[in-house]
Short mmCIF file of C-alpha atoms in Angstrom, two decimals:
data_model
loop_
_atom_site.label_atom_id
_atom_site.label_comp_id
_atom_site.label_asym_id
_atom_site.label_seq_id
_atom_site.Cartn_x
_atom_site.Cartn_y
_atom_site.Cartn_z
CA MET A 929 -33.03 -12.37 9.14
CA PHE A 930 -30.09 -12.87 11.46
CA GLU A 931 -30.92 -16.04 13.39
CA ASN A 932 -28.58 -18.11 11.21
CA HIS A 933 -26.05 -15.42 10.48
CA LYS A 934 -22.35 -16.17 11.03
CA ALA A 935 -19.78 -13.49 11.20
CA PRO A 936 -16.87 -13.60 8.74
CA GLU A 937 -13.46 -14.64 10.06
CA ALA A 938 -11.87 -11.78 11.89
CA ASP A 939 -9.27 -9.75 9.92
CA LYS A 940 -5.83 -11.18 10.97
CA ILE A 941 -4.33 -7.74 11.42
CA LEU A 942 -7.17 -6.54 13.64
CA ARG A 943 -7.01 -9.78 15.52
CA VAL A 944 -3.25 -9.12 16.29
CA MET A 945 -4.10 -5.53 17.31
CA LYS A 946 -6.64 -6.81 19.81
CA MET A 947 -4.38 -9.44 21.31
CA PHE A 948 -1.64 -6.81 21.69
CA ALA A 949 -4.03 -4.32 23.37
CA GLU A 950 -5.08 -6.99 25.89
CA ASP A 951 -1.51 -8.06 26.72
CA THR A 952 -0.54 -6.64 30.11
CA ARG A 953 3.25 -7.28 29.76
CA ALA A 954 5.22 -4.10 29.97
CA ASP A 955 7.88 -5.15 27.49
CA LYS A 956 5.50 -6.12 24.64
CA ILE A 957 6.60 -5.09 21.12
CA ASP A 958 4.09 -4.35 18.33
CA LEU A 959 5.46 -5.22 14.90
CA GLY A 960 2.02 -5.98 13.51
CA VAL A 961 -0.16 -3.00 12.74
CA GLY A 962 0.78 -1.35 9.46
CA VAL A 963 0.96 2.34 10.47
CA TYR A 964 3.91 4.66 10.84
CA ARG A 965 4.88 5.42 14.47
CA THR A 966 7.32 7.79 16.07
CA PRO A 967 9.87 6.44 18.63
CA GLU A 968 7.25 7.44 21.28
CA GLY A 969 4.69 5.12 19.54
CA ARG A 970 2.53 7.88 18.15
CA THR A 971 1.17 8.28 14.62
CA PRO A 972 1.81 12.01 14.26
CA VAL A 973 -0.12 14.83 12.60
CA LEU A 974 2.46 16.33 10.25
CA ALA A 975 3.24 20.00 10.66
CA ALA A 976 2.47 20.61 6.95
CA VAL A 977 -0.94 19.03 7.47
CA LYS A 978 -1.62 21.25 10.53
CA GLN A 979 -0.70 24.39 8.57
CA ALA A 980 -2.79 23.32 5.58
CA GLU A 981 -5.77 22.62 7.82
CA ALA A 982 -5.39 26.05 9.53
CA ARG A 983 -5.50 27.75 6.16
CA LEU A 984 -8.57 25.75 5.11
CA LEU A 985 -10.32 26.72 8.43
CA GLU A 986 -9.77 30.37 7.63
CA SER A 987 -10.49 30.26 3.83
CA GLN A 988 -13.27 27.66 3.37
CA GLU A 989 -16.74 29.15 3.10
CA THR A 990 -18.77 26.02 2.40
CA LYS A 991 -18.91 22.35 3.22
CA GLY A 992 -21.13 21.68 0.20
CA TYR A 993 -20.55 18.79 -2.07
CA VAL A 994 -17.73 19.05 -4.58
CA ALA A 995 -18.50 16.49 -7.30
CA LEU A 996 -19.24 12.77 -7.49
CA ALA A 997 -15.71 12.06 -8.69
CA GLY A 998 -14.19 14.55 -6.20
CA ASP A 999 -12.10 17.66 -6.82
CA PRO A 1000 -10.34 17.77 -10.22
CA GLY A 1001 -7.63 19.78 -8.56
CA PHE A 1002 -6.94 16.86 -6.21
CA HIS A 1003 -6.85 14.43 -9.22
CA GLY A 1004 -4.35 16.59 -10.93
CA ALA A 1005 -2.16 17.00 -7.87
CA MET A 1006 -2.04 13.29 -7.23
CA ARG A 1007 -1.54 12.51 -10.93
CA ASP A 1008 1.49 14.88 -11.07
CA LEU A 1009 2.97 13.45 -7.84
CA ALA A 1010 2.75 9.83 -9.03
CA LEU A 1011 2.99 9.96 -12.84
CA GLY A 1012 4.84 13.19 -13.53
CA ASP A 1013 4.90 13.77 -17.24
CA ALA A 1014 4.90 10.05 -18.15
CA VAL A 1015 1.29 10.28 -19.40
CA ALA A 1016 -0.55 13.18 -20.96
CA ALA A 1017 -3.04 14.63 -18.50
CA GLY A 1018 -5.93 14.27 -20.96
CA ARG A 1019 -5.61 10.55 -21.01
CA VAL A 1020 -6.20 10.21 -17.28
CA ALA A 1021 -9.54 9.88 -15.58
CA GLY A 1022 -9.60 10.50 -11.81
CA LEU A 1023 -11.72 9.48 -8.91
CA ALA A 1024 -11.45 10.55 -5.28
CA THR A 1025 -12.17 7.65 -2.89
CA PRO A 1026 -12.25 6.96 0.88
CA GLY A 1027 -8.68 5.83 1.20
CA GLY A 1028 -6.49 3.65 -0.91
CA THR A 1029 -8.78 0.72 -0.09
CA GLY A 1030 -11.68 2.58 -1.60
CA ALA A 1031 -9.62 3.16 -4.74
CA VAL A 1032 -8.77 -0.54 -4.99
CA ARG A 1033 -12.49 -1.48 -4.58
CA GLN A 1034 -13.55 0.97 -7.19
CA ALA A 1035 -10.85 -0.14 -9.54
CA PHE A 1036 -12.01 -3.74 -9.26
CA GLU A 1037 -15.65 -2.53 -9.77
CA LEU A 1038 -14.55 -0.74 -12.98
CA ILE A 1039 -12.81 -3.84 -14.27
CA ARG A 1040 -15.99 -5.87 -13.62
CA ILE A 1041 -17.95 -3.42 -15.73
CA ALA A 1042 -15.47 -2.93 -18.50
CA ARG A 1043 -14.43 -6.61 -18.84
CA PRO A 1044 -16.40 -8.93 -16.60
CA GLU A 1045 -14.48 -11.96 -17.80
CA ALA A 1046 -11.08 -10.52 -16.86
CA VAL A 1047 -8.94 -12.47 -14.34
CA VAL A 1048 -6.94 -10.33 -11.91
CA HIS A 1049 -3.40 -11.68 -11.28
CA CYS A 1050 -1.95 -10.88 -7.86
CA SER A 1051 1.60 -11.27 -6.63
CA ALA A 1052 2.29 -14.16 -4.29
CA PRO A 1053 2.01 -12.90 -1.62
CA THR A 1054 0.02 -9.68 -1.81
CA TRP A 1055 -1.82 -7.34 0.54
CA PRO A 1056 -4.57 -9.63 1.93
CA ASN A 1057 -7.37 -7.14 1.15
CA HIS A 1058 -6.62 -7.44 -2.60
CA GLU A 1059 -7.74 -11.07 -2.53
CA SER A 1060 -10.45 -10.45 0.05
CA ILE A 1061 -12.19 -7.74 -2.05
CA LEU A 1062 -11.91 -9.82 -5.17
CA ASP A 1063 -13.55 -12.74 -3.41
CA THR A 1064 -16.25 -10.50 -2.03
CA LEU A 1065 -17.00 -9.27 -5.57
CA GLN A 1066 -16.79 -12.88 -6.81
CA MET A 1067 -14.21 -11.89 -9.35
CA PRO A 1068 -11.75 -14.48 -10.56
CA TRP A 1069 -8.13 -14.04 -9.57
CA ARG A 1070 -4.88 -16.05 -9.69
CA SER A 1071 -1.43 -15.68 -8.14
CA TYR A 1072 1.79 -15.13 -10.03
CA ARG A 1073 5.19 -15.95 -8.55
CA TYR A 1074 6.79 -12.99 -6.93
CA TYR A 1075 8.68 -13.47 -3.58
CA ASP A 1076 11.52 -15.87 -3.26
CA ALA A 1077 11.60 -16.89 0.45
CA ALA A 1078 15.01 -18.56 0.01
CA THR A 1079 16.66 -15.26 -1.00
CA GLY A 1080 14.33 -12.67 0.45
CA GLY A 1081 14.11 -11.06 -3.00
CA VAL A 1082 11.93 -11.08 -6.09
CA ASP A 1083 11.61 -14.27 -8.17
CA ARG A 1084 12.12 -12.42 -11.38
CA ASP A 1085 12.30 -15.34 -13.71
CA GLY A 1086 9.29 -17.04 -12.20
CA MET A 1087 7.35 -13.72 -12.19
CA LEU A 1088 8.01 -13.08 -15.88
CA GLU A 1089 7.28 -16.63 -16.90
CA ASP A 1090 3.89 -16.53 -15.11
CA LEU A 1091 3.07 -13.06 -16.52
CA SER A 1092 3.88 -14.24 -20.07
CA GLN A 1093 0.97 -16.76 -19.75
CA VAL A 1094 -1.63 -14.10 -18.82
CA ALA A 1095 -4.55 -13.98 -21.19
CA ALA A 1096 -5.27 -10.87 -23.33
CA GLY A 1097 -7.60 -8.54 -21.40
CA ASP A 1098 -6.62 -9.79 -17.98
CA VAL A 1099 -5.37 -7.48 -15.28
CA VAL A 1100 -2.01 -7.77 -13.55
CA LEU A 1101 -1.88 -6.17 -10.10
CA LEU A 1102 1.54 -4.75 -9.12
CA HIS A 1103 2.81 -2.91 -6.05
CA GLY A 1104 4.22 0.50 -6.97
CA CYS A 1105 6.83 0.37 -4.21
CA CYS A 1106 7.48 -0.89 -0.64
CA HIS A 1107 5.78 -4.19 -1.40
CA ASN A 1108 3.33 -5.21 1.31
CA PRO A 1109 3.87 -7.71 2.98
CA THR A 1110 7.44 -8.56 1.89
CA GLY A 1111 9.29 -5.25 1.32
CA ALA A 1112 10.89 -6.80 -1.78
CA ASP A 1113 10.59 -4.35 -4.64
CA LEU A 1114 10.95 -4.54 -8.38
CA ALA A 1115 14.14 -3.22 -9.86
CA PRO A 1116 14.01 -0.64 -12.69
CA GLU A 1117 14.80 -3.30 -15.33
CA ASP A 1118 11.93 -5.42 -13.93
CA TRP A 1119 9.44 -2.66 -14.74
CA SER A 1120 10.68 -2.52 -18.30
CA ALA A 1121 10.48 -6.30 -18.62
CA ILE A 1122 6.95 -6.35 -17.17
CA ALA A 1123 5.90 -3.63 -19.66
CA GLU A 1124 7.22 -5.63 -22.56
CA THR A 1125 5.59 -8.79 -21.25
CA LEU A 1126 2.19 -7.35 -20.70
CA LEU A 1127 2.21 -5.55 -24.06
CA LYS A 1128 2.93 -8.84 -25.76
CA ALA A 1129 0.20 -10.57 -23.76
CA GLY A 1130 -2.33 -7.76 -24.27
CA ALA A 1131 -2.94 -7.54 -20.50
CA VAL A 1132 -3.59 -4.38 -18.43
CA PRO A 1133 -1.45 -3.38 -15.45
CA MET A 1134 -3.06 -2.22 -12.21
CA VAL A 1135 -0.59 -0.61 -9.78
CA ASP A 1136 -1.37 -0.15 -6.08
CA LEU A 1137 0.73 2.82 -4.81
CA ALA A 1138 0.29 3.02 -1.07
CA TYR A 1139 3.75 4.07 0.17
CA GLN A 1140 5.28 6.66 -2.20
CA GLY A 1141 8.19 8.26 -0.42
CA PHE A 1142 8.75 5.47 2.18
CA GLY A 1143 11.18 3.56 0.04
CA LEU A 1144 14.06 5.26 -1.74
CA GLY A 1145 12.40 8.69 -2.08
CA LEU A 1146 9.44 10.42 -3.67
CA GLU A 1147 10.79 10.38 -7.24
CA GLU A 1148 12.79 7.19 -6.94
CA ASP A 1149 9.75 5.18 -5.65
CA VAL A 1150 7.75 5.90 -8.80
CA ALA A 1151 10.49 5.76 -11.45
CA GLY A 1152 9.45 2.16 -12.37
CA LEU A 1153 5.75 3.06 -12.38
CA ARG A 1154 6.40 5.98 -14.73
CA ARG A 1155 8.45 3.78 -16.98
CA LEU A 1156 5.49 1.31 -17.21
CA ALA A 1157 2.94 4.05 -17.66
CA SER A 1158 4.84 5.52 -20.58
CA ALA A 1159 5.03 2.16 -22.30
CA VAL A 1160 1.44 0.80 -22.06
CA PRO A 1161 -1.79 2.16 -23.62
CA GLU A 1162 -3.94 1.49 -20.55
CA MET A 1163 -3.29 1.30 -16.81
CA LEU A 1164 -5.18 1.53 -13.51
CA LEU A 1165 -3.45 3.25 -10.55
CA THR A 1166 -4.71 3.35 -7.02
CA ILE A 1167 -3.02 5.77 -4.55
CA SER A 1168 -3.29 6.20 -0.82
CA ALA A 1169 -2.35 9.35 1.08
CA SER A 1170 -2.67 7.64 4.47
CA LYS A 1171 1.02 6.91 4.98
CA ASN A 1172 2.97 9.68 3.23
CA PHE A 1173 0.70 12.42 4.45
CA GLY A 1174 -0.24 10.70 7.78
CA LEU A 1175 -3.90 11.05 6.94
CA TYR A 1176 -5.00 7.58 8.09
CA ARG A 1177 -8.33 8.48 9.63
CA ASP A 1178 -9.23 11.09 6.94
CA ARG A 1179 -9.37 8.35 4.36
CA VAL A 1180 -7.73 9.97 1.33
CA GLY A 1181 -7.36 7.94 -1.79
CA VAL A 1182 -7.63 8.31 -5.58
CA LEU A 1183 -8.15 6.02 -8.53
CA LEU A 1184 -6.51 7.02 -11.76
CA ALA A 1185 -7.42 5.26 -15.02
CA VAL A 1186 -5.06 5.80 -18.00
CA ALA A 1187 -6.81 5.38 -21.34
CA GLU A 1188 -5.21 5.23 -24.75
CA THR A 1189 -6.68 8.58 -25.82
CA PRO A 1190 -8.63 11.51 -24.23
CA ALA A 1191 -11.65 10.42 -26.17
CA VAL A 1192 -11.54 7.01 -24.46
CA ALA A 1193 -10.86 8.56 -21.06
CA ALA A 1194 -14.03 10.63 -21.15
CA PRO A 1195 -16.64 7.88 -20.77
CA VAL A 1196 -14.28 6.09 -18.32
CA GLN A 1197 -14.43 9.25 -16.21
CA ASP A 1198 -18.31 9.23 -16.34
CA THR A 1199 -18.45 5.57 -15.36
CA MET A 1200 -16.08 6.16 -12.44
CA ALA A 1201 -18.23 8.99 -11.13
CA TRP A 1202 -21.27 6.71 -11.52
CA LEU A 1203 -19.50 4.01 -9.46
CA ASN A 1204 -19.08 6.47 -6.59
CA ARG A 1205 -22.76 7.39 -6.81
CA GLN A 1206 -23.67 3.73 -6.30
CA ALA A 1207 -21.34 3.23 -3.40
CA TYR A 1208 -21.24 6.33 -1.20
CA ALA A 1209 -22.28 9.17 -3.52
CA PHE A 1210 -19.82 12.01 -2.93
CA PRO A 1211 -16.35 11.14 -1.64
CA PRO A 1212 -14.88 12.81 1.48
CA ASP A 1213 -13.11 16.05 0.62
CA HIS A 1214 -11.37 17.39 3.74
CA GLY A 1215 -8.23 15.26 3.52
CA ALA A 1216 -8.08 15.57 -0.30
CA ARG A 1217 -8.29 19.34 0.10
CA VAL A 1218 -5.37 19.27 2.69
CA VAL A 1219 -3.24 17.23 0.25
CA THR A 1220 -4.04 19.59 -2.65
CA GLU A 1221 -3.12 22.56 -0.53
CA ILE A 1222 0.21 21.09 0.45
CA LEU A 1223 1.13 19.97 -3.04
CA GLY A 1224 0.10 23.30 -4.48
CA ASP A 1225 2.20 25.54 -2.14
CA ALA A 1226 5.96 25.59 -2.42
CA GLY A 1227 6.56 26.19 1.26
CA LEU A 1228 4.15 23.61 2.51
CA ARG A 1229 5.37 21.07 0.02
CA ALA A 1230 8.97 21.58 1.07
CA LEU A 1231 7.97 21.16 4.75
CA TRP A 1232 6.01 17.96 3.92
CA GLU A 1233 8.92 16.51 1.91
CA GLU A 1234 11.25 17.15 4.80
CA GLU A 1235 8.92 15.41 7.30
CA LEU A 1236 8.33 12.51 4.88
CA ALA A 1237 12.10 12.01 4.49
CA GLY A 1238 12.39 12.01 8.25
CA MET A 1239 9.82 9.30 8.56
CA CYS A 1240 11.47 7.30 5.86
CA GLY A 1241 14.83 7.74 7.45
CA ARG A 1242 13.57 6.48 10.78
CA VAL A 1243 12.12 3.36 9.26
CA ARG A 1244 15.29 2.72 7.31
CA SER A 1245 17.48 3.18 10.44
CA MET A 1246 15.36 0.68 12.34
CA ARG A 1247 15.63 -1.81 9.44
CA VAL A 1248 19.44 -1.55 9.50
CA ALA A 1249 19.51 -1.76 13.35
CA LEU A 1250 17.42 -4.94 13.38
CA ALA A 1251 19.57 -6.63 10.63
CA GLU A 1252 22.73 -5.76 12.59
CA ALA A 1253 21.23 -6.93 15.93
CA LEU A 1254 20.19 -10.27 14.29
CA ARG A 1255 23.71 -10.66 12.92
CA ALA A 1256 25.12 -10.12 16.43
CA GLU A 1257 22.66 -12.53 17.98
CA THR A 1258 23.06 -15.33 15.48
CA GLY A 1259 26.69 -14.88 14.33
CA HIS A 1260 25.74 -15.09 10.65
CA ALA A 1261 24.16 -13.07 7.89
CA LYS A 1262 21.02 -15.06 7.46
CA PHE A 1263 18.81 -12.04 8.05
CA ASP A 1264 20.83 -9.57 5.91
CA PHE A 1265 18.10 -9.88 3.21
CA LEU A 1266 16.20 -7.34 5.35
CA LEU A 1267 18.65 -4.68 4.15
CA GLY A 1268 17.58 -5.08 0.57
CA HIS A 1269 13.90 -4.46 1.37
CA HIS A 1270 12.17 -1.06 1.19
CA GLY A 1271 9.44 0.60 3.20
CA MET A 1272 7.85 -0.30 6.52
CA PHE A 1273 7.48 -4.03 5.96
CA SER A 1274 9.56 -7.13 5.65
CA ARG A 1275 8.64 -10.78 5.88
CA LEU A 1276 10.50 -13.08 8.25
CA PRO A 1277 10.79 -16.81 7.44
CA ALA A 1278 8.60 -17.71 10.32
CA SER A 1279 5.86 -20.36 10.42
CA PRO A 1280 2.49 -19.61 12.13
CA GLU A 1281 3.75 -21.74 15.04
CA GLN A 1282 6.89 -19.61 15.43
CA VAL A 1283 4.81 -16.43 15.19
CA ALA A 1284 2.66 -17.74 18.04
CA ALA A 1285 5.80 -18.60 20.09
CA LEU A 1286 7.17 -15.14 19.61
CA ARG A 1287 3.90 -13.68 20.81
CA GLU A 1288 3.27 -16.05 23.74
CA ALA A 1289 6.79 -16.46 25.09
CA HIS A 1290 8.42 -13.16 24.17
CA ALA A 1291 5.55 -10.66 23.79
CA VAL A 1292 6.69 -9.87 20.16
CA TYR A 1293 3.64 -9.39 18.01
CA MET A 1294 3.61 -9.77 14.21
CA ILE A 1295 1.18 -11.01 11.49
CA GLY A 1296 0.83 -14.75 11.09
CA ASP A 1297 2.67 -14.90 7.80
CA GLY A 1298 5.78 -13.37 9.43
CA ARG A 1299 5.23 -9.80 8.25
CA ILE A 1300 6.79 -7.17 10.53
CA ASN A 1301 6.48 -3.40 10.61
CA MET A 1302 9.87 -1.71 11.08
CA ALA A 1303 8.10 1.42 12.46
CA GLY A 1304 7.13 -0.70 15.54
CA LEU A 1305 10.87 -0.76 16.48
CA VAL A 1306 12.63 1.87 18.62
CA PRO A 1307 16.28 1.87 19.69
CA ASP A 1308 15.33 0.45 23.08
CA ASN A 1309 13.45 -2.60 21.79
CA VAL A 1310 15.57 -3.61 18.77
CA ALA A 1311 17.88 -5.81 20.82
CA PRO A 1312 15.13 -7.74 22.68
CA ALA A 1313 13.17 -8.17 19.48
CA ALA A 1314 16.27 -9.54 17.68
CA ARG A 1315 17.01 -11.81 20.61
CA ALA A 1316 13.52 -13.23 20.60
CA ILE A 1317 13.54 -13.72 16.78
CA ALA A 1318 16.88 -15.47 16.95
CA VAL A 1319 15.82 -17.85 19.74
CA VAL A 1320 12.62 -18.89 18.05
CA LEU A 1321 13.72 -18.95 14.37
CA GLU A 1322 17.17 -20.47 14.76
#
């Protein structure tokens, strides 16, 4: 069976993680891996999570299965957090999944069942796993213009022109906020223009929401998403709780499918539950239960929102510090585009050769396409990181 087997190419992020771990230089800087970290380099367990887990430890009397689709209470809590009152609850089918990646995978599986001929349109660039999963499923996909490397912002005209050519029944994949890997987000008016364009084309939006609360704030980060949801008859929404709840290893995700009517949503709900059965049967529940506990308790929610605002503030402060340090090193504002980005990531205008030079000569690690994670910066390493970037990229 395995004598002629060849392993797939190693994931580029995992490859960078391995190289960083094996680097013995004391001054190495990790801007590659996409997780939040404290100034001490830890990915913390939030106090709100600890308190919620303590309550569950005392109150839970069973670890029996919940349901194939997961806990409806969790679906509702995440629906309210992301969509608010933009869509009537009866129109939304929910599916608990192992992380946001599981939600993306199940969303693609649902598309393949509901409309096998649909092409999925991804932003250029997008999170690499989007394209990788589509390729694994042998589903057709294309890129639409999104990031303007010259300005560090969104190519609005190019994006809307490309989306106007999308075929009826196709799916357009959008990032809800904190675009990964560029950090360049859609403006409120962009969401309205996209809604109008997709309605005219007859295409279905799919929104990947992995970083709510890490951009401008919990409500601000989903204002555009809600505007879109209220304007279109159908939508897919994949949500991760890894970042904003710090539940990376607990794998907490949800897929929400917005249908035109509750009657249409019902068979979609059944199909989604069936998809879970074919993949891993019952989804994990511990992390989902923690999230539901936090969102359903005023005190825990207030504590969580305070902690999330602190994480967001730290990332934003490092973004500002890096832009200012680069301005000081170079004597110009070439890197000020970083200040207009949101969330943990930005994309430097670095070639693969320059990325390699930063790693080999300066012990500064980032992804090969120039993506950097602002949470990898601390006050002590901002200046050396900026100095290395200026030397290599200037």
